[in-house]
Coordinates of C-alpha atoms and ligand atoms in Angstrom, one line a residue:
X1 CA 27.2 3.5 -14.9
X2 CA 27.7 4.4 -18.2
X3 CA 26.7 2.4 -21.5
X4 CA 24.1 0.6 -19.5
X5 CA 21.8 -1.3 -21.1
X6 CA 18.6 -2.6 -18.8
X7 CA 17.0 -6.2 -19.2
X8 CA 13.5 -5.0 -21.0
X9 CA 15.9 -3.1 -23.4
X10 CA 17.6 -6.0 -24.8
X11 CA 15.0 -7.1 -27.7
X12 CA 16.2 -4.2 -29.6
X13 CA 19.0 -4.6 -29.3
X14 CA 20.1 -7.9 -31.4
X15 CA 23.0 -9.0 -32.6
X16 CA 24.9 -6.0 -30.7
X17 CA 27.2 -5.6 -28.2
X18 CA 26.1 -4.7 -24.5
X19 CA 26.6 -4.3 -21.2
X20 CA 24.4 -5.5 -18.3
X21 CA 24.6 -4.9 -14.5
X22 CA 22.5 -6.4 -12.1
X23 CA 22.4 -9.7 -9.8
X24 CA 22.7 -13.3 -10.7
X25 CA 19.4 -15.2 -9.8
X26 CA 19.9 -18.7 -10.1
X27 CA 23.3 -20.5 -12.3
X28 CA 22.8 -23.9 -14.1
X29 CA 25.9 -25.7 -16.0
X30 CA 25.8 -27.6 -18.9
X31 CA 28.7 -29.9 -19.6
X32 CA 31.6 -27.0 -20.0
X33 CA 28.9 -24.5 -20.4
X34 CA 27.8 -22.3 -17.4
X35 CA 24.0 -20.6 -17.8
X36 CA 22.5 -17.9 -15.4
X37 CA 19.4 -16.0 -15.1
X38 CA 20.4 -12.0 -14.7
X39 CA 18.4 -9.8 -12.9
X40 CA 17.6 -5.8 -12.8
X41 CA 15.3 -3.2 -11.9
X42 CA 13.6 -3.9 -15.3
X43 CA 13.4 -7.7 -15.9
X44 CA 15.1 -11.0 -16.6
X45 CA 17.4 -12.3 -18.9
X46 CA 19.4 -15.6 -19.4
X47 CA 23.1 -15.1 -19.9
X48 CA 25.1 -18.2 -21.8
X49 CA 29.1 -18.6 -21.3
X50 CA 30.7 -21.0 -24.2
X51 CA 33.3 -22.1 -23.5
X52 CA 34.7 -20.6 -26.6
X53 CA 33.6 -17.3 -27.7
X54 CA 31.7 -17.9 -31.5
X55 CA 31.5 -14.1 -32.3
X56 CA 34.6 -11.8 -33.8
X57 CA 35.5 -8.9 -31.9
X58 CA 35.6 -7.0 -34.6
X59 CA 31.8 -7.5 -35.7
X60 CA 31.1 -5.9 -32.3
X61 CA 29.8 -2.0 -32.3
X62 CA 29.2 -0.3 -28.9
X63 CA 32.0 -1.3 -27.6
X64 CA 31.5 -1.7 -23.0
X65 CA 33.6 1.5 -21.3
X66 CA 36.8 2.0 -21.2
X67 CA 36.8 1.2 -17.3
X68 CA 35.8 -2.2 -18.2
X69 CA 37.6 -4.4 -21.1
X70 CA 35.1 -7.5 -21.3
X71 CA 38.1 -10.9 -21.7
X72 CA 36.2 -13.9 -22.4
X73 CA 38.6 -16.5 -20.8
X74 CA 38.4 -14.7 -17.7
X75 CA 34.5 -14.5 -17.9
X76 CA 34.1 -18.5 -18.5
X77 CA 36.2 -18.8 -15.0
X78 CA 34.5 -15.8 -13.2
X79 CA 31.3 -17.9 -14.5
X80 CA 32.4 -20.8 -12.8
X81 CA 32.4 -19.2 -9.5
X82 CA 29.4 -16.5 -9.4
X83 CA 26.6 -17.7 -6.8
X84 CA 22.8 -16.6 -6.5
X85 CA 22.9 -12.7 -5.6
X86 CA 26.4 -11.7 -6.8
X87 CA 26.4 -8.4 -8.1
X88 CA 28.1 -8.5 -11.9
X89 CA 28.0 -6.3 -14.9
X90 CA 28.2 -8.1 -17.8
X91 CA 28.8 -8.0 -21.4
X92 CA 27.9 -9.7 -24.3
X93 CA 25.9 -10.2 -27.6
X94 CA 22.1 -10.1 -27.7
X95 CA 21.2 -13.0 -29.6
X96 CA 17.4 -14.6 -30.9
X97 CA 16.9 -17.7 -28.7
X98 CA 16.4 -20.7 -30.6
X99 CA 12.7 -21.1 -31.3
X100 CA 12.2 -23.7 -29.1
X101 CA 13.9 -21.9 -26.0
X102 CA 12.2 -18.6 -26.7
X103 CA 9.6 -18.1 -23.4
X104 CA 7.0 -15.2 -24.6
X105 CA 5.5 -15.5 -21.0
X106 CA 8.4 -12.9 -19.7
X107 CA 9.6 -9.6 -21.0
X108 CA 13.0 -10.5 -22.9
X109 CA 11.9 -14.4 -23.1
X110 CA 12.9 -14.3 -26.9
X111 CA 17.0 -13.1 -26.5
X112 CA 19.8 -14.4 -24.5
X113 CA 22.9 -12.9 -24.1
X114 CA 26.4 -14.6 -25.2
X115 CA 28.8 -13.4 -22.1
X116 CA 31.8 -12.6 -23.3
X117 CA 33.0 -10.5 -20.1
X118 CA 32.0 -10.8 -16.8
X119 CA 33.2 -7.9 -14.0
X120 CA 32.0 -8.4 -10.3
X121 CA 31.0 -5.9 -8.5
X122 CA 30.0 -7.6 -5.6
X123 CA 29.9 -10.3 -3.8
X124 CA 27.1 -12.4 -1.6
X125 CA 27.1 -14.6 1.2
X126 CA 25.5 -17.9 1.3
X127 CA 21.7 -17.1 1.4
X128 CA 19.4 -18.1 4.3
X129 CA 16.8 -20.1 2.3
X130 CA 16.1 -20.3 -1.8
X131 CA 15.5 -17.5 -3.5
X132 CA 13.7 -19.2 -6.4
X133 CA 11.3 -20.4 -4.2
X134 CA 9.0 -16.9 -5.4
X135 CA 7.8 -14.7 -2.9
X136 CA 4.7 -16.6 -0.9
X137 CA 5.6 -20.1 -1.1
X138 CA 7.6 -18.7 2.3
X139 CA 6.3 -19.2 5.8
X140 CA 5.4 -14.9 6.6
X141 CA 7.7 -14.8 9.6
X142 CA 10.6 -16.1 7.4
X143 CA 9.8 -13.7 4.9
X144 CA 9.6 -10.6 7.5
X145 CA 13.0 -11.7 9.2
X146 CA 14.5 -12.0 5.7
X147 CA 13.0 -8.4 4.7
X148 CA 16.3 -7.1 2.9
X149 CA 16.3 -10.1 1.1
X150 CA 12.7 -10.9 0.2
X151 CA 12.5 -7.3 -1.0
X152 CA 14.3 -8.7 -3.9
X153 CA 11.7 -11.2 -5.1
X154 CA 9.3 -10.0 -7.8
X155 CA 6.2 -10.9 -6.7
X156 CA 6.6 -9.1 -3.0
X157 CA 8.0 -6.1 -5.2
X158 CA 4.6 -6.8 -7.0
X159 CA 2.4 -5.3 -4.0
X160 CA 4.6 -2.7 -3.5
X161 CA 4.4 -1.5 -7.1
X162 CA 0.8 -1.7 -6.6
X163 CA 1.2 0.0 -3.1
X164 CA 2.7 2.8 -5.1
X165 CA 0.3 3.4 -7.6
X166 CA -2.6 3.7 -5.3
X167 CA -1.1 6.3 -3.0
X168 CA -0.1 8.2 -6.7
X169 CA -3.2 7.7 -7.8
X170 CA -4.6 9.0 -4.3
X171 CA -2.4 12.2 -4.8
X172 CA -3.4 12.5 -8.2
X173 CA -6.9 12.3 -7.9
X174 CA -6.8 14.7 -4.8
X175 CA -4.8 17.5 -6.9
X176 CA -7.2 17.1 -10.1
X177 CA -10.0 17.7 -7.7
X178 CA -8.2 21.1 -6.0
X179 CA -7.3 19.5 -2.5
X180 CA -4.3 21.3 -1.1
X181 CA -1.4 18.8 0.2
X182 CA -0.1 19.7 3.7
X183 CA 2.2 18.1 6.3
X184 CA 0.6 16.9 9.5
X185 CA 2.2 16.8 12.7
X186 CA 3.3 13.5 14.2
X187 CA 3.3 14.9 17.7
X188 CA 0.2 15.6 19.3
X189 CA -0.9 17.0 22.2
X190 CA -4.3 15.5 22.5
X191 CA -5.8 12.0 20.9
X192 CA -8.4 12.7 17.8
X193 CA -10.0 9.5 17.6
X194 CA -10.2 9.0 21.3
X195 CA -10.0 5.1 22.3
X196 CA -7.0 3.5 24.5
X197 CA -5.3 3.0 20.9
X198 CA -2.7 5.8 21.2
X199 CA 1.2 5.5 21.8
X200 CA 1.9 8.3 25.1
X201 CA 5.7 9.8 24.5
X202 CA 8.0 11.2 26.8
X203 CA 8.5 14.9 25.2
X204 CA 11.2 16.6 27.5
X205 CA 9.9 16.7 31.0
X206 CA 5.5 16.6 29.7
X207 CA 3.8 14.0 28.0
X208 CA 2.7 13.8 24.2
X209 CA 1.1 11.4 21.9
X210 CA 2.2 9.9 18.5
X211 CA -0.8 10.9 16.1
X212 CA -3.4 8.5 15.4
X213 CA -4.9 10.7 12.6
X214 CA -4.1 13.9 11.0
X215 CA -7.7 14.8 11.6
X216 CA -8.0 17.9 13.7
X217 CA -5.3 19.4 11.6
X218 CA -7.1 18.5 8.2
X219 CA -9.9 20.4 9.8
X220 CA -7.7 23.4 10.6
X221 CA -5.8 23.7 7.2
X222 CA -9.4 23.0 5.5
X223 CA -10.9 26.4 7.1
X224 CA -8.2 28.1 5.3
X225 CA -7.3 26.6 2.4
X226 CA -11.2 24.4 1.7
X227 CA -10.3 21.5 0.4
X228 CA -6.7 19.6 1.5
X229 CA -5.3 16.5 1.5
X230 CA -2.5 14.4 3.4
X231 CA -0.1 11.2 2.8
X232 CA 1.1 10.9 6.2
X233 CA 2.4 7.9 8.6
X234 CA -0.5 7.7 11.7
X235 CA 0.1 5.5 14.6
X236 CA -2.7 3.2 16.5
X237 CA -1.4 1.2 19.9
X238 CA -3.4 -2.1 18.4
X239 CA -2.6 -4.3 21.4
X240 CA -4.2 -7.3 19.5
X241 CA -2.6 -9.3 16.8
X242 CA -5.2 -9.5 14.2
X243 CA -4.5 -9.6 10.5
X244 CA -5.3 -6.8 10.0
X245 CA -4.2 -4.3 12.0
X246 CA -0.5 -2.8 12.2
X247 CA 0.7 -0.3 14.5
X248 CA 2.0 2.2 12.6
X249 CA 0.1 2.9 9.0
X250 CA 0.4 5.2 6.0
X251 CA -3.1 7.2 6.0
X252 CA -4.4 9.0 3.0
X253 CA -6.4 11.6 4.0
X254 CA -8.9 14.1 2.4
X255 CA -11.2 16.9 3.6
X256 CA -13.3 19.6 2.3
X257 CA -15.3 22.3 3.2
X258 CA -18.8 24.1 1.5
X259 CA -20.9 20.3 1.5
X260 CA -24.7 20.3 1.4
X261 CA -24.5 16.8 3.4
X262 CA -22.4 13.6 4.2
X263 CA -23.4 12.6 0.7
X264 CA -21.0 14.5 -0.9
X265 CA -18.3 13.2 1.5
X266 CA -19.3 9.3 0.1
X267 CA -19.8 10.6 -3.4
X268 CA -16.2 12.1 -3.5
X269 CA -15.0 8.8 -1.2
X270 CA -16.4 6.6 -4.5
X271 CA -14.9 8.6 -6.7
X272 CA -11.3 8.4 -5.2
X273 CA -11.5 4.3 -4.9
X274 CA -12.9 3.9 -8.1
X275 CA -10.2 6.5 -9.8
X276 CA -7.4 4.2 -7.5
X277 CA -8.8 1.0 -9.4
X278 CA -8.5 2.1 -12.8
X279 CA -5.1 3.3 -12.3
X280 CA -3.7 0.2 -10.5
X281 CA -5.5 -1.8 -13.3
X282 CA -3.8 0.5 -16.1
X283 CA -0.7 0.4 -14.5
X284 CA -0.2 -2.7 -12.6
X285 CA -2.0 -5.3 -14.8
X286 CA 1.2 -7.5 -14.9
X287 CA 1.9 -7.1 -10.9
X288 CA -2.3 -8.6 -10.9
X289 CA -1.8 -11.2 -13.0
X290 CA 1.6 -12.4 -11.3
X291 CA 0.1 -12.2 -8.0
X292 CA -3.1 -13.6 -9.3
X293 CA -5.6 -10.7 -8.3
X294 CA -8.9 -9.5 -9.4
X295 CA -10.0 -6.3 -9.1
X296 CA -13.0 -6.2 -6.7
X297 CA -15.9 -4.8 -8.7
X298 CA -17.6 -1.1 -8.2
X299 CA -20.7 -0.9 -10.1
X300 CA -22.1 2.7 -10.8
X301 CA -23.1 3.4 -7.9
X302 CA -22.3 1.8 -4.4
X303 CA -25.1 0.5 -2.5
X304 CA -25.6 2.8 0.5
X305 CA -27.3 1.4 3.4
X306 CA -28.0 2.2 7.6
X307 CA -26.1 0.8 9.9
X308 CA -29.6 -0.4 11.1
X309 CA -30.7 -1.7 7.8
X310 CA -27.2 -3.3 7.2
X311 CA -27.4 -5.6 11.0
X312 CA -31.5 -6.1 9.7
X313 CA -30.1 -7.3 6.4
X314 CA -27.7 -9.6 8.4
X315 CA -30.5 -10.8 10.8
X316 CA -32.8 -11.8 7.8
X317 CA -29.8 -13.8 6.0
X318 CA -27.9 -15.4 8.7
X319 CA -30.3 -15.7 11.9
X320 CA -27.7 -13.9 13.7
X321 CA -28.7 -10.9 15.8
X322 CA -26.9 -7.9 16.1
X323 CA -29.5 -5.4 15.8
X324 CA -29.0 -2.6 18.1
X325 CA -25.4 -3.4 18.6
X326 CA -23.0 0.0 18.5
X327 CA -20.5 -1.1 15.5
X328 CA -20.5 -3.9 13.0
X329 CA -17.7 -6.5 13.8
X330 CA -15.5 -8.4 11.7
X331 CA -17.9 -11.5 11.2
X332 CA -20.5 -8.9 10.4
X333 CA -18.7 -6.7 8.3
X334 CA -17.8 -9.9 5.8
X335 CA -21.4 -11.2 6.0
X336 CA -22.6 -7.9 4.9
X337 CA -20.5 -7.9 2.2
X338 CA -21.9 -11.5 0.8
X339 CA -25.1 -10.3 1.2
X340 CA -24.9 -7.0 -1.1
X341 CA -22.6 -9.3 -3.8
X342 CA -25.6 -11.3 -3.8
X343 CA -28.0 -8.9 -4.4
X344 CA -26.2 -6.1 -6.4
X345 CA -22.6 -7.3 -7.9
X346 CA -21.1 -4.5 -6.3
X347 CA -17.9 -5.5 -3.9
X348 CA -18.5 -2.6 -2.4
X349 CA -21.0 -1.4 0.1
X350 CA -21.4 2.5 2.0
X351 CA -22.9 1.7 6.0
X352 CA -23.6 5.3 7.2
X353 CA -25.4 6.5 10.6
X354 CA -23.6 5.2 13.7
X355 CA -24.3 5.8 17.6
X356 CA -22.8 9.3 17.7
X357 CA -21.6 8.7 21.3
X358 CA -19.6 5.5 20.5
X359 CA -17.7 7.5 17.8
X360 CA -15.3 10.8 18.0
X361 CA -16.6 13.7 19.4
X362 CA -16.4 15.8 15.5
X363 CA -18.7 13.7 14.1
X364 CA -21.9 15.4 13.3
X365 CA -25.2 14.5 14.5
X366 CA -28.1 13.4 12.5
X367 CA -30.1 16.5 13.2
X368 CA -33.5 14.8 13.0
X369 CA -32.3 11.7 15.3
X370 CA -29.2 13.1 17.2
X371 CA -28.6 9.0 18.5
X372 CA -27.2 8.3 15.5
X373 CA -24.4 10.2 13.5
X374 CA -23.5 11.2 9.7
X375 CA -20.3 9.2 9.8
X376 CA -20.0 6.5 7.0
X377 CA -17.9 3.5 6.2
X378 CA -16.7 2.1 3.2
X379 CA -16.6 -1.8 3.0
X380 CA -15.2 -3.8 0.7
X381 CA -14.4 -7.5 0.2
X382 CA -16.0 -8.1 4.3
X383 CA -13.1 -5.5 5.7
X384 CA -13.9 -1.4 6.3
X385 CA -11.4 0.5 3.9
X386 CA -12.6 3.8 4.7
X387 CA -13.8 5.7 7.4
X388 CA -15.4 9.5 6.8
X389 CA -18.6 11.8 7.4
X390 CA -19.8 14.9 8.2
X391 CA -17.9 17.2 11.0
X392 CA -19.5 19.8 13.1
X393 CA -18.5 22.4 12.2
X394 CA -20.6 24.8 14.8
X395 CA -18.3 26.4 17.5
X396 CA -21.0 26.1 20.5
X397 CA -22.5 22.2 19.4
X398 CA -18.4 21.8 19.4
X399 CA -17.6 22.9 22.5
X400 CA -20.9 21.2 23.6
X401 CA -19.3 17.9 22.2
X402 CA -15.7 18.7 23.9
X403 CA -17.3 18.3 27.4
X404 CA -19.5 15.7 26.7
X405 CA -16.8 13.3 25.3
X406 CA -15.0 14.6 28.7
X407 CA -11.5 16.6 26.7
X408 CA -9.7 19.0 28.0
X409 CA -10.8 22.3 25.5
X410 CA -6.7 23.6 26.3
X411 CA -5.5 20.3 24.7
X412 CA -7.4 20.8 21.4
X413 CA -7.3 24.8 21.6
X414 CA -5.7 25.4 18.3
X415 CA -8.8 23.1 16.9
X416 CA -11.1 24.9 18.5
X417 CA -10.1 28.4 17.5
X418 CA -10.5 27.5 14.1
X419 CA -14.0 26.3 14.7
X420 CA -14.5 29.7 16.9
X421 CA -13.9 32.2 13.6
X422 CA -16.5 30.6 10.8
X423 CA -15.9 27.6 9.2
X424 CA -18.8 26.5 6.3
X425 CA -20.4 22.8 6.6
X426 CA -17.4 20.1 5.6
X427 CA -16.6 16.7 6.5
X428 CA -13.5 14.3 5.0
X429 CA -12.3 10.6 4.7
X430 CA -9.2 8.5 5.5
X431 CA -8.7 5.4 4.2
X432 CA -4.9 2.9 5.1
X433 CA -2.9 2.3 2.4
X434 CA -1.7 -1.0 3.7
X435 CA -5.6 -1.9 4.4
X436 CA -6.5 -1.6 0.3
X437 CA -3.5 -3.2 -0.7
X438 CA -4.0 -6.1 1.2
X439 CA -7.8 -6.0 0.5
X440 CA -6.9 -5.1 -3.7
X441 CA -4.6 -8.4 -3.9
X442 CA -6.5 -10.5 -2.0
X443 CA -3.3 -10.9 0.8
X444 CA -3.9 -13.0 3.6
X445 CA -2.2 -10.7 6.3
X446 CA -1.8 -6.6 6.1
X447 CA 1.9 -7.6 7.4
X448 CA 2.5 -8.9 3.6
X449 CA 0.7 -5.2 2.6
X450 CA 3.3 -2.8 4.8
X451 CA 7.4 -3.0 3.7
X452 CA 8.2 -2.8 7.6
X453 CA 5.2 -4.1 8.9
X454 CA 5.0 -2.6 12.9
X455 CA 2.8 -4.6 15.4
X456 CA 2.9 -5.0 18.6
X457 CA 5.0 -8.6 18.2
X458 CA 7.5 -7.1 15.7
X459 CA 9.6 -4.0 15.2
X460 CA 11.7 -5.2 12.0
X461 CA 13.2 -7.7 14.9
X462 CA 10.7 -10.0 16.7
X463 CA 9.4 -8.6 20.0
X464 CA 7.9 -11.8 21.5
X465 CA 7.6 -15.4 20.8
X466 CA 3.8 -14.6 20.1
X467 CA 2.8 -14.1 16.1
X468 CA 4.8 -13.7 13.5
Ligands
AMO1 P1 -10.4 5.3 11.3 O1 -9.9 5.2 12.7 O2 -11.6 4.4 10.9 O3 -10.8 6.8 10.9 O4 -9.2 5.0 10.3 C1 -9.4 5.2 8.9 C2 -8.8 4.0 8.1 O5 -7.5 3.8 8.4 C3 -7.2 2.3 8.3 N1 -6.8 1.9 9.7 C4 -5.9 0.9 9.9 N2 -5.2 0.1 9.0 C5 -4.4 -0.8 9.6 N3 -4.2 -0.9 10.9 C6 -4.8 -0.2 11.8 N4 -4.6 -0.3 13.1 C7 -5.8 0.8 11.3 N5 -6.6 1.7 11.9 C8 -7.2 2.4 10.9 C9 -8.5 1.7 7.8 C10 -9.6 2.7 8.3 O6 -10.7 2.6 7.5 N6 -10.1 10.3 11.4 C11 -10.9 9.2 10.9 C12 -11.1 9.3 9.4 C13 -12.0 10.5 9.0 O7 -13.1 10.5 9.5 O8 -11.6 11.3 8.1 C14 -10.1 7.9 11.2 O9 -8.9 7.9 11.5 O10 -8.5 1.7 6.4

């Protein structure tokens, strides 16, 4: 459209003629007087039709395009019929709002605009439930079979703003630090992380998985090219409903070669979150303080514990005994956390060293106490937001592995070749995208963190009666 003017724009605009386009959010009549709050990509703004115009059309510079000759009597009787989500563009004089109307609590709270055209562009059908009602005050399975809709309510276009800027910020940070970004495969022939969690497709007359992690390929492109990174969708056959969980995530994933341990894998993983938090709170620090979020706080260095001396710590402060368990579970994953607020401040806690034979089979052994591995989690706020470690990166302790963990060497051959012509000491992290934003805006559910949430109740359209 040409001669647009958008909502955050008006202020400067005063005492001029413009032109608007955008939806009507909610209408409200005075006496012969019809008010409504306008809507665009940028902002707010009220909109007043008099029922007389009070402003010569000859004071008016900028005049609206040719296409579109603004006609005040039609406007008050266009006014009179416009409903919640009608598409207009309208035109009119930026005005000061009366002192006492002036609202400095939202961008353009100090201007109205006196319609003197109105021009629809589109029209909407009765909506399901009230749109004023702001984003969260709805029940989440009206809100995710009302996605179209809901998508248009600022604070769930809040967490995607914020969505956006930590997956920037994740490409940013990456490409400052020399990762290379490459395109993993969706289809696989062989499951990475191992487990039941894997979707099994029909490809032509053979079977093949959807990925569950670009990993093997992160380690191929990483023994050319050193250090790469991917922003790639991954795909986990969760067949429990948990908050947390969804079926099909956006992974942001990082790997690099030439490391002198796993501590250079968590030093680089700190580095990344805490480079993500400063942008989302340079960027989105009116998305925060609509949705009402706080940062969680990373102090200068992240307490790094054992897996052992994390279900210790647990033992000591809650009576509960996990020791010697193979994983820490949700319960113990948010008492953990409590514990090292307690005693550090930090939101944030490292948990390296896990049974090597419960994890994948390229995670690399603790060479002093082979039980246990150099894989290490990030938690945050009682949820793991990161997963990472050490690789092998010896061909024969590989193959070794390969048999162990019972694979098929054909099914990871391309891997394994790699591996077969030199590759120096390396490991990498992923983390969800969904998982921080829910866990970065304190969200109740990771279905209010992912646009088209996938789980297995819900494919846009309910599955089953079960969840949400
Ligand atoms: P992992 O399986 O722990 O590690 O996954 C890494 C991170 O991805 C997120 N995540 C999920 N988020 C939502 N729903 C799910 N079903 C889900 N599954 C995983 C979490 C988790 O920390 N290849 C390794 C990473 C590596 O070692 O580089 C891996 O995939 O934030």
């Amino acid at each position: 459209m040409t001669n647009r003017t958008y909502t955050k724009d008006i202020s400067s605009h005063i005492g001029e003629t413009i032109t608007l386009a955008g939806w009507v959010d909610v209408r409200r009549d005075q006496g012969k007087m019809v008010f409504f709050d306008f809507r665009d990509m940028s902002g707010k703004v009220q909109c007043i039709v008099l029922p007389k115009s009070v402003s010569k059309e000859t004071d008016r510079p900028n005049p609206p395009t040719e296409s579109f000759r603004p006609n005040h009597t039609e406007a008050i009787e266009v006014a009179k019929e416009i409903r919640p989500e009608w598409v207009l563009a309208v035109t009119g004089i930026v005005n000061k709002r009366p002192e006492k109307n002036i609202n400095l609590n939202v961008v353009g709270g100090d201007v109205e605009l006196e319609v003197i055209g109105i021009k629809v562009l589109a029209r909407a059908a009765p909506l399901p439930f009230d749109m004023s009602l702001d984003g969260y005050n709805l029940e989440l399975s009206t809100e995710l079979d009302n996605r179209a809709l809901v998508l248009r309510q600022p604070k769930v276009q809040a967490v995607f703003k914020v969505q956006e800027t930590i997956i920037d910020s994740f490409r940013e940070f990456m490409k400052k630090n020399n990762f290379f970004e490459f395109q993993a495969p969706a289809i696989t022939p062989a499951t990475a992380e191992g487990g039941a969690e894997v979707f099994k497709i029909d490809y032509f007359d053979k079977k093949a998985y959807l990925t569950q992690s670009p990993q093997l390929y992160k380690q191929i492109v990483m023994s050319a090219f050193e250090r790469c990174f991917s922003v790639n969708k991954v795909f986990r056959a969760e067949p429990s409903s948990t908050t947390r969980h969804l079926t099909e995530i956006v992974s942001l994933d990082a790997e690099m070669g030439f490391i002198d341990s796993w501590v250079d894998i968590r030093d680089m993983a700190e580095e990344t979150v805490r480079f993500i938090l400063q942008e989302v709170e340079r960027k989105n620090l009116h998305h925060l303080t609509l949705l009402g979020a706080t940062l969680p706080t990373m102090i200068e260095k992240t307490p790094t514990i054992s897996l052992t001396e994390a279900q210790q710590k647990i033992f000591e402060a809650y009576g509960r005994d996990v020791r010697g368990e193979k994983d820490l579970n949700a319960q113990d994953e948010r008492e953990l956390c409590e514990i090292i607020k307690k005693e550090t401040n930090s939101d944030f806690v490292f948990v390296y060293g896990y049974p090597t034979r419960q994890k994948p089979f390229y995670v690399y052994p603790n060479p002093e106490n082979p039980e246990f591995n150099e894989g290490v989690d990030l938690l945050c706020r009682g949820v793991e937001w990161l997963s990472g470690g050490r690789r092998i990166n010896e061909y024969d302790q590989l193959m070794k592995h390969v048999e162990e963990w019972k694979m098929d060497p054909e099914k990871v051959k391309m891997f394994l070749e790699a591996f077969k012509y030199g590759v120096p000491p390396e490991g990498g992290f992923a983390f969800g995208a969904e998982r921080i934003t829910m866990q970065l805006l304190g969200l109740k559910n990771i279905r209010e963190a992912s646009m088209f949430p996938r789980d297995m109740n819900r494919i846009d359209e309910k599955l089953s009666s079960d969840g949400y």
